[in-house]
XYZ file of C-alpha atoms in Angstrom:
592
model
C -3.820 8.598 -20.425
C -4.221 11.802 -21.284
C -0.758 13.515 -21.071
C 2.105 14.477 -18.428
C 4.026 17.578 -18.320
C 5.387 19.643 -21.271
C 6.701 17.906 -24.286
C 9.790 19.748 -24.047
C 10.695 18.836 -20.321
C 13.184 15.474 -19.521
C 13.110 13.857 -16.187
C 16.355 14.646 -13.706
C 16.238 12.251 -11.040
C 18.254 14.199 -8.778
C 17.298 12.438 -5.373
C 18.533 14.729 -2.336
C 20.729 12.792 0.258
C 19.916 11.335 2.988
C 20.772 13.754 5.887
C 19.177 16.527 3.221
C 16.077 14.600 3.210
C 16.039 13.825 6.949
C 16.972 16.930 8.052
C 13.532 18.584 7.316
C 11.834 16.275 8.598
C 12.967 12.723 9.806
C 10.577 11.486 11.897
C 7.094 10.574 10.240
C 4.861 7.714 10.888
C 1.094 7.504 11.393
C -0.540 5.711 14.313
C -3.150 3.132 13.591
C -6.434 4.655 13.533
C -9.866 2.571 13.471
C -12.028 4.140 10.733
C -15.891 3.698 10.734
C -17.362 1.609 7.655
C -17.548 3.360 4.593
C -18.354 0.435 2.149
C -22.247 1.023 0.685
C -24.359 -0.289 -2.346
C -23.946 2.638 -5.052
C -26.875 3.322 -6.782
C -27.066 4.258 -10.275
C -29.093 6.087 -12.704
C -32.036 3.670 -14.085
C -31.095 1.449 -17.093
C -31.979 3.001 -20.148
C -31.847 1.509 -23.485
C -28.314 1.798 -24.994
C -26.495 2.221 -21.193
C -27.030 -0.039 -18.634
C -25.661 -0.407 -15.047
C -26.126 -2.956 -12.687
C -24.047 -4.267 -9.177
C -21.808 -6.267 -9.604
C -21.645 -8.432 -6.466
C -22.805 -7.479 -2.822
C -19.989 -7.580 -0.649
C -20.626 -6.418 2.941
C -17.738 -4.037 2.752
C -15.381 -3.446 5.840
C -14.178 -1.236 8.702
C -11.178 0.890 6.814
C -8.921 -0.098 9.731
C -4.813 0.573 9.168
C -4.536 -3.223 8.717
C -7.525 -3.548 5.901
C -6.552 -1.092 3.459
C -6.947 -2.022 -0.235
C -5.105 -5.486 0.537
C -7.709 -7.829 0.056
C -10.764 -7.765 -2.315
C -12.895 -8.806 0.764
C -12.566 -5.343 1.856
C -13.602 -3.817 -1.861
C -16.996 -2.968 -2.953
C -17.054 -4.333 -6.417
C -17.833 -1.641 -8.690
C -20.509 -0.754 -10.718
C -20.332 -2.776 -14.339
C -21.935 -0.354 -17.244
C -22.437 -2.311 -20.640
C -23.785 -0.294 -23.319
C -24.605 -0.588 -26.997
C -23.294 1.365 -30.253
C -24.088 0.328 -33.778
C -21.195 3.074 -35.425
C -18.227 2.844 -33.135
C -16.372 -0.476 -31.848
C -16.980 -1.283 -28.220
C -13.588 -2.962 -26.513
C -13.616 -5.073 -23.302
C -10.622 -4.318 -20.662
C -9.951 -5.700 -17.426
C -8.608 -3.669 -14.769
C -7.675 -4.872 -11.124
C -9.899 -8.031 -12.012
C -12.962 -5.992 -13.239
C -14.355 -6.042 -16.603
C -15.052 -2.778 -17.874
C -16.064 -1.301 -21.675
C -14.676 1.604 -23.787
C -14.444 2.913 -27.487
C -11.233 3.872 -28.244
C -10.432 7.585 -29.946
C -8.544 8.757 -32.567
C -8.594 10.455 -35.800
C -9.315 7.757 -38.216
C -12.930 7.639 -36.372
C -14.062 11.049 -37.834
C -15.116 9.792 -41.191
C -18.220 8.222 -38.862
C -19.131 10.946 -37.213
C -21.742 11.882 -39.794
C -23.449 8.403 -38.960
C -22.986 9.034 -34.549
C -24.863 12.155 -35.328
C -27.478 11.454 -38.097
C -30.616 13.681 -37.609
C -28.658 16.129 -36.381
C -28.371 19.564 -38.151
C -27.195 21.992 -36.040
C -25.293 21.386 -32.314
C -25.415 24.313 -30.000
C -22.601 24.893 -27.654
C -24.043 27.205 -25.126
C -21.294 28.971 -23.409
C -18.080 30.001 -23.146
C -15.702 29.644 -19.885
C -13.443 26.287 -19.338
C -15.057 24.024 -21.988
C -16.880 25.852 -24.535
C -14.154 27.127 -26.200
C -12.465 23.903 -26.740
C -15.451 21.651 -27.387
C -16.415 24.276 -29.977
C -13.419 24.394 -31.736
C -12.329 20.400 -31.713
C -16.065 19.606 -32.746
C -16.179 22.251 -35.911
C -12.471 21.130 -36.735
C -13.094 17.483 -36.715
C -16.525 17.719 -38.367
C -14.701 19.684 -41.144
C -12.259 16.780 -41.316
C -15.187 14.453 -41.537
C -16.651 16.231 -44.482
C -19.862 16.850 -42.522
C -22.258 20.012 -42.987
C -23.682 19.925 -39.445
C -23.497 23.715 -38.062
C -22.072 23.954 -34.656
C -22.962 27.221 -33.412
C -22.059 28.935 -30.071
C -24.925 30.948 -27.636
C -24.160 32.920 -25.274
C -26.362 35.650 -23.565
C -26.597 39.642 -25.128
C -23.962 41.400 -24.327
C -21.728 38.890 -23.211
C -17.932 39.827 -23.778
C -17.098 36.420 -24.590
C -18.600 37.460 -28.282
C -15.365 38.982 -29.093
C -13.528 35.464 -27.623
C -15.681 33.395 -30.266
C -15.634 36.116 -33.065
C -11.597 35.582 -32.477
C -11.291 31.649 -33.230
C -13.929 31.714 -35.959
C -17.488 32.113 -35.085
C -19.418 34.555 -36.626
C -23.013 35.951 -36.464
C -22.703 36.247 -40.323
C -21.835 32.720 -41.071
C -24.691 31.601 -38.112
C -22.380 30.134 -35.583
C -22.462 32.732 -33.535
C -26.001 34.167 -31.825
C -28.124 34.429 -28.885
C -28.616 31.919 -26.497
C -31.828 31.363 -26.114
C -31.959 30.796 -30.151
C -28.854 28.650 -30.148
C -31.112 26.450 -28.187
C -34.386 26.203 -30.002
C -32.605 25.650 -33.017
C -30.242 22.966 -32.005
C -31.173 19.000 -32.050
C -27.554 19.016 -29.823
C -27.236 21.150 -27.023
C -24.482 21.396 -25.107
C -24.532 23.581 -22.090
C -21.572 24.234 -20.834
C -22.810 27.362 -18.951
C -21.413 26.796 -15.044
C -23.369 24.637 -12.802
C -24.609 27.893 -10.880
C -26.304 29.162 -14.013
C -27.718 26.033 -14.747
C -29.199 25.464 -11.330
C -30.828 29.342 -11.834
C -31.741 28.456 -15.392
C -32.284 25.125 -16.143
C -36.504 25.441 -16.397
C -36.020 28.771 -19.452
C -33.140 26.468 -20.792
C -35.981 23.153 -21.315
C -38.730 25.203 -22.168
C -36.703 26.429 -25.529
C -35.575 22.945 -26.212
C -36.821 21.199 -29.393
C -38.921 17.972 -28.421
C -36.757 14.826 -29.519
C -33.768 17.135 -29.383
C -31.052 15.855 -27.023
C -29.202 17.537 -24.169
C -25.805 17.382 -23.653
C -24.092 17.640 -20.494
C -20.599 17.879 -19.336
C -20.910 17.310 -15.753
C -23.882 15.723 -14.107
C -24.079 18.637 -11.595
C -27.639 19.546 -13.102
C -28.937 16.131 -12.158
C -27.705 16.289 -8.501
C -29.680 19.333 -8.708
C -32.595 18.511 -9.543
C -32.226 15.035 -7.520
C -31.960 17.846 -4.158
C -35.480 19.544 -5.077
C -37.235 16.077 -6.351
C -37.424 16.947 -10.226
C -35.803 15.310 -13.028
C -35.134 16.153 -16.962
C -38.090 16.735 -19.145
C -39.136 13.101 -20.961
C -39.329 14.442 -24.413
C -35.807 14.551 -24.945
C -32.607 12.997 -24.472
C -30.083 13.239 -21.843
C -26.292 12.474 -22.590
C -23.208 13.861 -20.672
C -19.458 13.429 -21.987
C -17.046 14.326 -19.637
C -13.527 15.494 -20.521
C -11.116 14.318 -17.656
C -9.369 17.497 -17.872
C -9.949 21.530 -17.769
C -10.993 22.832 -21.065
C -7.750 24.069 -22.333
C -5.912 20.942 -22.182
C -8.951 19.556 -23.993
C -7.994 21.905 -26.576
C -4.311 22.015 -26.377
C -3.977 18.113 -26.575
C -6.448 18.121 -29.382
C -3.871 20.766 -31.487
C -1.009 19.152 -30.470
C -2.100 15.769 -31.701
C -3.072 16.926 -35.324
C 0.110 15.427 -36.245
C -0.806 11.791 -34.798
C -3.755 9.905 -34.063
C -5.515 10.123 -30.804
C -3.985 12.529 -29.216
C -6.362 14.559 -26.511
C -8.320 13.996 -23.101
C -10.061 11.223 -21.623
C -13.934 11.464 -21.172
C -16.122 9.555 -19.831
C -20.060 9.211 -21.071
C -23.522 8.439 -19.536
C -26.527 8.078 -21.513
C -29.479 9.491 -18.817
C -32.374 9.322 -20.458
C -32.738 8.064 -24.542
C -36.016 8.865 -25.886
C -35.478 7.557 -30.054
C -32.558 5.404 -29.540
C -29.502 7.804 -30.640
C -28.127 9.110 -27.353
C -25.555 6.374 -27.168
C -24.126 6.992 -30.363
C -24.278 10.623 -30.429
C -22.343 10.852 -26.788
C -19.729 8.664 -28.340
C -19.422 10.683 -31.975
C -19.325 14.051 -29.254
C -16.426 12.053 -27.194
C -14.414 10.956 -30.504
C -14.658 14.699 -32.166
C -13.580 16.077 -29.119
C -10.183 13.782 -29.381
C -11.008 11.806 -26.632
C -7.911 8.678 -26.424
C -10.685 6.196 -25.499
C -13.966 7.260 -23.424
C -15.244 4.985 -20.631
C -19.375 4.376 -19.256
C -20.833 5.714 -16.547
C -23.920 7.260 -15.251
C -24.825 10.875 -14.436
C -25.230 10.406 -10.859
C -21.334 8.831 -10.557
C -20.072 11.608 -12.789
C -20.786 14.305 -10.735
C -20.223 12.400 -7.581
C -16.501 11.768 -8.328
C -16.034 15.144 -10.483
C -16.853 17.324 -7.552
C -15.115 15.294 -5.175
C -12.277 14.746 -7.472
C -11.452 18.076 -7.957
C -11.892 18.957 -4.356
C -9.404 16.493 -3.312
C -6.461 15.381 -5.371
C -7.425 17.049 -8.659
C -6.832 20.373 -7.703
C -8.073 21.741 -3.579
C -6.104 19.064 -1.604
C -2.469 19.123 -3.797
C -2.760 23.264 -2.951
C -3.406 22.264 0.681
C -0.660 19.826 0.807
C 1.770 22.112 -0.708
C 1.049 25.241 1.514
C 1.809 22.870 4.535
C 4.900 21.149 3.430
C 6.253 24.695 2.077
C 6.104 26.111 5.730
C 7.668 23.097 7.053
C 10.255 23.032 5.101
C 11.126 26.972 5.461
C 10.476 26.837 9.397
C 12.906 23.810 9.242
C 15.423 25.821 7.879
C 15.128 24.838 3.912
C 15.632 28.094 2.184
C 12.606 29.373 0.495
C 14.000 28.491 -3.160
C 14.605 25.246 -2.060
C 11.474 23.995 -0.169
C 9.269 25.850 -3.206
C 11.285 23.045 -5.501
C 10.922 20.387 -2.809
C 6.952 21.023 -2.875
C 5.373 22.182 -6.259
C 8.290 21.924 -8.251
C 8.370 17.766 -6.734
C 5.407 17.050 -7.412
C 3.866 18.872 -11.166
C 7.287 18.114 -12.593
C 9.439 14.769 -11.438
C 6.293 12.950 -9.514
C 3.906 13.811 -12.119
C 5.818 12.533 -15.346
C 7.110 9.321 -13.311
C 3.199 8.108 -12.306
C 2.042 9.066 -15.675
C 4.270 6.819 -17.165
C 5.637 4.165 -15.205
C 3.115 4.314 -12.115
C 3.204 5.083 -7.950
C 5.715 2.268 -7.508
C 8.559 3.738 -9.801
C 8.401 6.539 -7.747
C 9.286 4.663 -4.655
C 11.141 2.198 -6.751
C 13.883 5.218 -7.786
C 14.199 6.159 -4.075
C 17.573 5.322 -2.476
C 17.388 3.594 0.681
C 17.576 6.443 2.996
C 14.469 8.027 0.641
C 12.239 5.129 0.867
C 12.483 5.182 4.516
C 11.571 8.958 4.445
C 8.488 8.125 1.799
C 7.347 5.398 4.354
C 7.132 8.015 7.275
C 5.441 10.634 4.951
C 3.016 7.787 3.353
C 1.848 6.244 6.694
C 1.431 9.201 8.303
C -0.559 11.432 5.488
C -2.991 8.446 4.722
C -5.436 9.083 7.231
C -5.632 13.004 7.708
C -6.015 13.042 3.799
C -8.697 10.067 4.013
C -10.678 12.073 6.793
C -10.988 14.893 4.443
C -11.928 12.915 1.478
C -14.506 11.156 2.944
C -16.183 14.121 4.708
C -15.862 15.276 1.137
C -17.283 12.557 -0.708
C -20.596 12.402 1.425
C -20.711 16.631 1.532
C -21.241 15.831 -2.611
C -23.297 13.030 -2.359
C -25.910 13.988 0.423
C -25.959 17.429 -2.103
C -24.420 19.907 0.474
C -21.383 20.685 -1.712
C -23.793 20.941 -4.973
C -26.162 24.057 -2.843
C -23.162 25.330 -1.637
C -21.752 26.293 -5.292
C -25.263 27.434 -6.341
C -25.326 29.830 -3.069
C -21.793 30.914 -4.062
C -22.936 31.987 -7.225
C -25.641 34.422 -6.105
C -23.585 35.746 -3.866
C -20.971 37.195 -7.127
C -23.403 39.722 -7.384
C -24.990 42.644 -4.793
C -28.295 41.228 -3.482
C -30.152 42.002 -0.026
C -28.139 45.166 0.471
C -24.870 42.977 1.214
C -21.957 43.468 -1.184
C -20.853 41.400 -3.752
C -17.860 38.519 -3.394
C -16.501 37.389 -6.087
C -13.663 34.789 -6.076
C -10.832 36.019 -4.924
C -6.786 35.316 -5.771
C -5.346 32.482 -4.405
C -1.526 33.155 -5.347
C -0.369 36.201 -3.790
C 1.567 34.632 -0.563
C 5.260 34.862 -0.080
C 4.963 31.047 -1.032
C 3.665 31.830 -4.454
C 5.735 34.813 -5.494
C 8.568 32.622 -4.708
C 7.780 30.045 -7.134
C 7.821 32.748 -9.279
C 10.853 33.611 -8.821
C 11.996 30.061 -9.177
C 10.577 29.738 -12.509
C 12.511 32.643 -14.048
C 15.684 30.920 -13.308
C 14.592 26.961 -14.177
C 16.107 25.803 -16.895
C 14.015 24.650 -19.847
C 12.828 20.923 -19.106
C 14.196 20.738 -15.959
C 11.253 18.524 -13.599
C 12.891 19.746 -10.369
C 14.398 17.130 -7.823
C 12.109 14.150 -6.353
C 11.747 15.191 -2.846
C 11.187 11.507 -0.760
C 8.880 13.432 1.554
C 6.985 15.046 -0.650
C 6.352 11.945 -2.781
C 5.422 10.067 0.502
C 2.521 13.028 1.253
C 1.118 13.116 -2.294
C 1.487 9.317 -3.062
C -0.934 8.775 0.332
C -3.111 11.363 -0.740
C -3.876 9.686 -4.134
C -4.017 6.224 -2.799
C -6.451 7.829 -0.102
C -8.616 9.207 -3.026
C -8.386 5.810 -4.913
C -9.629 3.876 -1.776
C -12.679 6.840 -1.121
C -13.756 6.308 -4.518
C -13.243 2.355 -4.813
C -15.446 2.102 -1.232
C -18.281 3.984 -3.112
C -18.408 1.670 -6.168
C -17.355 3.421 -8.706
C -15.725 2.100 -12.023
C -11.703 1.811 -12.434
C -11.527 3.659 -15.279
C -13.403 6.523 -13.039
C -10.869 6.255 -10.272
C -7.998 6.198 -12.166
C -8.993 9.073 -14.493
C -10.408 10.614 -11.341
C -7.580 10.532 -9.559
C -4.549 9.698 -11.420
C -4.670 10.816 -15.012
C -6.413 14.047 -14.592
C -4.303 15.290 -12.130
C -0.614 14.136 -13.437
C -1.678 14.415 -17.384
C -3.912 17.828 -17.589
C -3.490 19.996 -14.597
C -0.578 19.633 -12.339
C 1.181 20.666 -15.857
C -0.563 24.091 -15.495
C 0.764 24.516 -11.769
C 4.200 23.692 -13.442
C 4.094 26.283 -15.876
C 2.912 29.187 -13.609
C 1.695 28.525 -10.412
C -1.611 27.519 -8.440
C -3.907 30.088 -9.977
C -2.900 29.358 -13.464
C -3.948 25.782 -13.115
C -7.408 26.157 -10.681
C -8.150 29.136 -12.336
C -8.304 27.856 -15.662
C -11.185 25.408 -14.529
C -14.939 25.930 -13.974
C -16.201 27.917 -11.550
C -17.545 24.761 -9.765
C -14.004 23.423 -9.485
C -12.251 27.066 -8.302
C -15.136 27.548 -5.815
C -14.366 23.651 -4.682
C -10.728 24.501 -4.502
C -10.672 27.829 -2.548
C -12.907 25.663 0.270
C -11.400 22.197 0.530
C -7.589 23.211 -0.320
C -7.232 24.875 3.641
C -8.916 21.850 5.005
C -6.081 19.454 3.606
C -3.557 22.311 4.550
C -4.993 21.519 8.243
C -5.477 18.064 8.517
C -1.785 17.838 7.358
C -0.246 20.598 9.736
C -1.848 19.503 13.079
C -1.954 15.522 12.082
C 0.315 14.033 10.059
C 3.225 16.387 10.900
C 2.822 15.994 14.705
C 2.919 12.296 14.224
C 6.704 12.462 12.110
C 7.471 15.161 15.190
C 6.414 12.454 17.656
C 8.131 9.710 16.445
C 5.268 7.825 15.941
C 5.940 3.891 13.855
C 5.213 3.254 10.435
C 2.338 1.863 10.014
C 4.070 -1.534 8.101
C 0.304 -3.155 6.784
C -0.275 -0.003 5.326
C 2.883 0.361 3.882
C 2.575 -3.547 2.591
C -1.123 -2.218 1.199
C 0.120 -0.272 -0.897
C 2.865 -2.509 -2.453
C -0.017 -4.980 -3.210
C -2.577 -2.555 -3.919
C -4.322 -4.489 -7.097
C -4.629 -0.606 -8.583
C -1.324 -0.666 -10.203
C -2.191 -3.123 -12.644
C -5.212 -1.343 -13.879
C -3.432 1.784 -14.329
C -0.839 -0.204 -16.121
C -3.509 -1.104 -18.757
C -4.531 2.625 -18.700
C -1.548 3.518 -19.353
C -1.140 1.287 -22.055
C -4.270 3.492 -23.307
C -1.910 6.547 -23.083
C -1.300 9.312 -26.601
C 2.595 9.620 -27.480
C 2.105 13.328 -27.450
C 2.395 14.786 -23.594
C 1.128 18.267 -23.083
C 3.350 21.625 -23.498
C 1.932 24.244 -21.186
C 4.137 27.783 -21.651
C 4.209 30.497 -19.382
C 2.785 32.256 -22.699
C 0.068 30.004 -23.189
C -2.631 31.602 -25.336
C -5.116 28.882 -25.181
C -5.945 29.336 -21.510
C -8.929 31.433 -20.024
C -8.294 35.403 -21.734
C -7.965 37.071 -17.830
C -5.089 34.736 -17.166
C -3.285 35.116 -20.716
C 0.513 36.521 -19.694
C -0.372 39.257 -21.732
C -2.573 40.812 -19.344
């Protein structure tokens, strides 16, 4: 795993009472819905020399009724298996929920190959500066250094850009020539990684391959350029190589983690890698020397096409749009059920980045329900069975908005529209964090004491325990890989951001992502808010049953297990987020 809340904060397992816990809500309990098949053949991205992906089994998949819910494997698509080959970096088998599945583990000790991961390569170009390129930029010169290597890693960005005076600040330089233009970045890389935002690759992506070097290799940290392309018919030049490594977590914890764990070995983010298109034979190896310099605790296959499929969704859901949603809904529920404001702010956000998050990270869903009292189990079993469904229906709208490419035009139309065009103004993003709800949390943070994790609220944990089992079961119908759900919708969320929403609110963590994930965010998070407010909390007001299979589901759910081996996967250092942070984006630095 990647890493839970700050490194300074214990857990306080201050469980409310019974009548406390009831008295907000009692009631909950979701009525059986029938849910149309969702099970489907996942394609992946054509086998190419070092990565390869093939199906592993056919089942027919199943109607997601209440009673045929992750219970049996009959009812699972088996995911996709990805084998792939490196001749510099060991390759370890793990099995998780029954599936075999391959990674390369990180850690420090690893550096010294890095010269042999990227032999031919001279010069890597990190294109960009916003969530990622700061952090890739920095890990990769700091752990080439380590490694002894005099491969230049040099940052482009576009004249006149501000974000000059950003890299000029940590170390880059025009003088020393890791710091220049980017169109020149590019032609003079054999390693480019552009980490520009999706919208600006969509608008530039034909300028961008006409300065590449042929043989050169591309590097990608989401696979929203190939989704892309896929819409208009086109694919990626065949004179070079395609790779993508994808950190499971916004570029600042990337970075933060990577600090942090100078002191140990293998401290940092997952990532996950895909190998797209391999023209000499390299790309595997170089994706895995970029993964291990980043700090990467151990990076997992996939292809391009999954990547971006779960990454957009992942982050519209449970990653960062649908725990906003969740928490505007339960905050007005608690308030309008008398819960003062301090109170139901602790019972929400407070519940679920602090106490929630820390307990999943390390122990797992079930010791969250396991450290309920009697009265609070019965409370998470109303919340649980009667969040599932509302959250599913969003997820899965969701899922297929990103796959059938609606959500992918929808960022690229967002984009244009940051700037004045056809005599209509311009809209940029706006702030998401200036409710009442919001400047109470504010409010509750100046008087928290330092570590505190805030109480575990049974409700709460009920709503955001069926939201990520709803995610898990989205993902798992769609075939993707374990170590892609879990990191998807597990790690990510408890290890790298929900930390961020601990330190200083909503903003402060979707803010601090790309502009993909913020636009995602803004649109999904009032959609969950919804689905939760006229759903689920009509259901606890009408009394309606648990639903017991999907309660027993969950208990059996073979998912546990494989995030017990992920777990086991997990750096000793967790991340420390302060209000003070200086290694988040500049506009959201305390400071200003």
């Amino acid at each position: 795993m990647a890493a839970a809340a700050t490194s300074s904060i214990a857990p306080s397992l201050s469980c409310p009472s019974a009548s406390s816990s009831s008295k907000a809500l009692r009631s909950s309990k979701a009525s059986t819905f029938a849910f149309p098949n969702i099970g489907f053949t996942s394609s992946a991205s054509k086998s190419l020399r070092s990565l390869t992906a093939a199906v592993a089994g056919n089942g027919a998949g199943s109607s997601l009724s209440a009673r045929m819910v992750a219970s049996s494997s009959s009812t699972v698509r088996a995911p996709i298996s990805l084998d792939f080959e490196t001749s510099v970096f060991k390759k370890e088998k793990v099995s998780l929920a029954g599936h075999e599945e391959y990674i390369v583990r990180g850690g420090r000790d690893l550096f010294k190959h890095l010269p042999d991961a990227f032999k031919g390569i001279k010069q890597i170009g990190v294109i960009g500066w916003g969530s990622q390129g700061p952090a890739q930029a920095q890990n990769l010169r700091d752990s080439l250094v380590e490694a002894k290597s005099d491969i230049v890693v040099k940052i482009g960005l576009r004249k006149g850009s501000k974000s000059f005076e950003e890299a000029r600040a940590v170390g880059f330089t025009e003088e020393s020539g890791t710091l220049g233009d980017i169109w020149e970045t590019i032609s003079g890389s054999d390693l480019v990684l552009l980490l520009i935002s999706d919208a600006a690759q969509a608008d530039n992506y034909e300028k961008i391959f006409s300065h590449m070097k042929p043989n050169s290799i591309l590097g990608l940290s989401h696979g929203f350029l190939l989704g892309h392309l896929q819409s208009m018919g086109l694919d990626f030049p065949k004179n070079i190589s395609v790779v993508a490594v994808c950190p499971k977590g916004m570029g600042p914890s990337v970075r933060r983690l990577y600090v942090q764990g100078k002191e140990i070995n293998g401290a940092g983010i997952n990532a996950s890698f895909a190998v797209h298109q391999d023209v000499d034979g390299r790309a595997a190896d170089v994706a895995l020397g970029w993964s291990v310099a980043l700090g990467s605790p151990f990076t997992f296959a996939t292809t391009l096409e999954q990547e971006y499929k779960s990454d957009i969704f992942g982050e519209r859901g449970i990653l960062l749009g649908a725990v906003h949603g969740i928490v505007e809904s339960l905050f007005r529920r608690y308030t309008e059920n008398g819960m003062s404001e301090d109170l139901a702010y602790k019972n929400t956000v407070e519940c679920i980045t602090g106490n929630i998050s820390r307990t999943i990270s390390t122990q797992g869903m079930l010791a969250v329900y396991k450290s309920l009292s009697e009265e609070g189990k019965k409370d998470f079993e109303t919340a649980y069975s009667a969040s599932f469904y509302p959250c599913m229906e969003i997820l899965y709208e969701c899922y297929e908005d990103v796959a059938a490419g609606s959500e992918i035009r929808s960022v690229v139309l967002a984009g244009r529209r940051f700037y004045d065009k056809e005599g209509l103004p311009a809209f940029p993003m706006g702030k998401i964090d200036q409710t009442r709800m919001w400047k109470v949390g504010e409010r509750v943070r100046k008087s928290r004491p330092a570590g505190d994790l805030g109480p575990l609220y049974p409700f709460t944990a009920g709503v955001y325990v069926a939201l990520m089992m709803a995610q898990i079961e989205i993902l798992r119908k769609k075939g993707h890989s374990y170590s892609e759900i879990i990191n998807e919708s597990v790690i990510e969320s408890v290890d790298s951001l929900n930390p961020f929403m601990h330190a200083r609110g909503v903003s402060f963590m979707v803010d601090n992502c790309s502009t993909t994930a913020r636009l995602g965010s803004r649109k999904w998070a009032p959609r969950f808010d919804y689905n939760l407010t006229q759903q689920a909390l009509v259901a606890v007001d009408n009394g309606a049953p648990i639903n017991k299979d999907l309660i027993s589901n969950f208990f059996a759910d073979p998912v546990h297990g494989a995030i017990e081996v992920c777990a086991q996967l997990r750096p000793t250092v967790d991340i420390s987020v302060p209000e003070d942070a200086d290694f988040v984006r500049p506009e959201l630095r305390q400071s200003n």
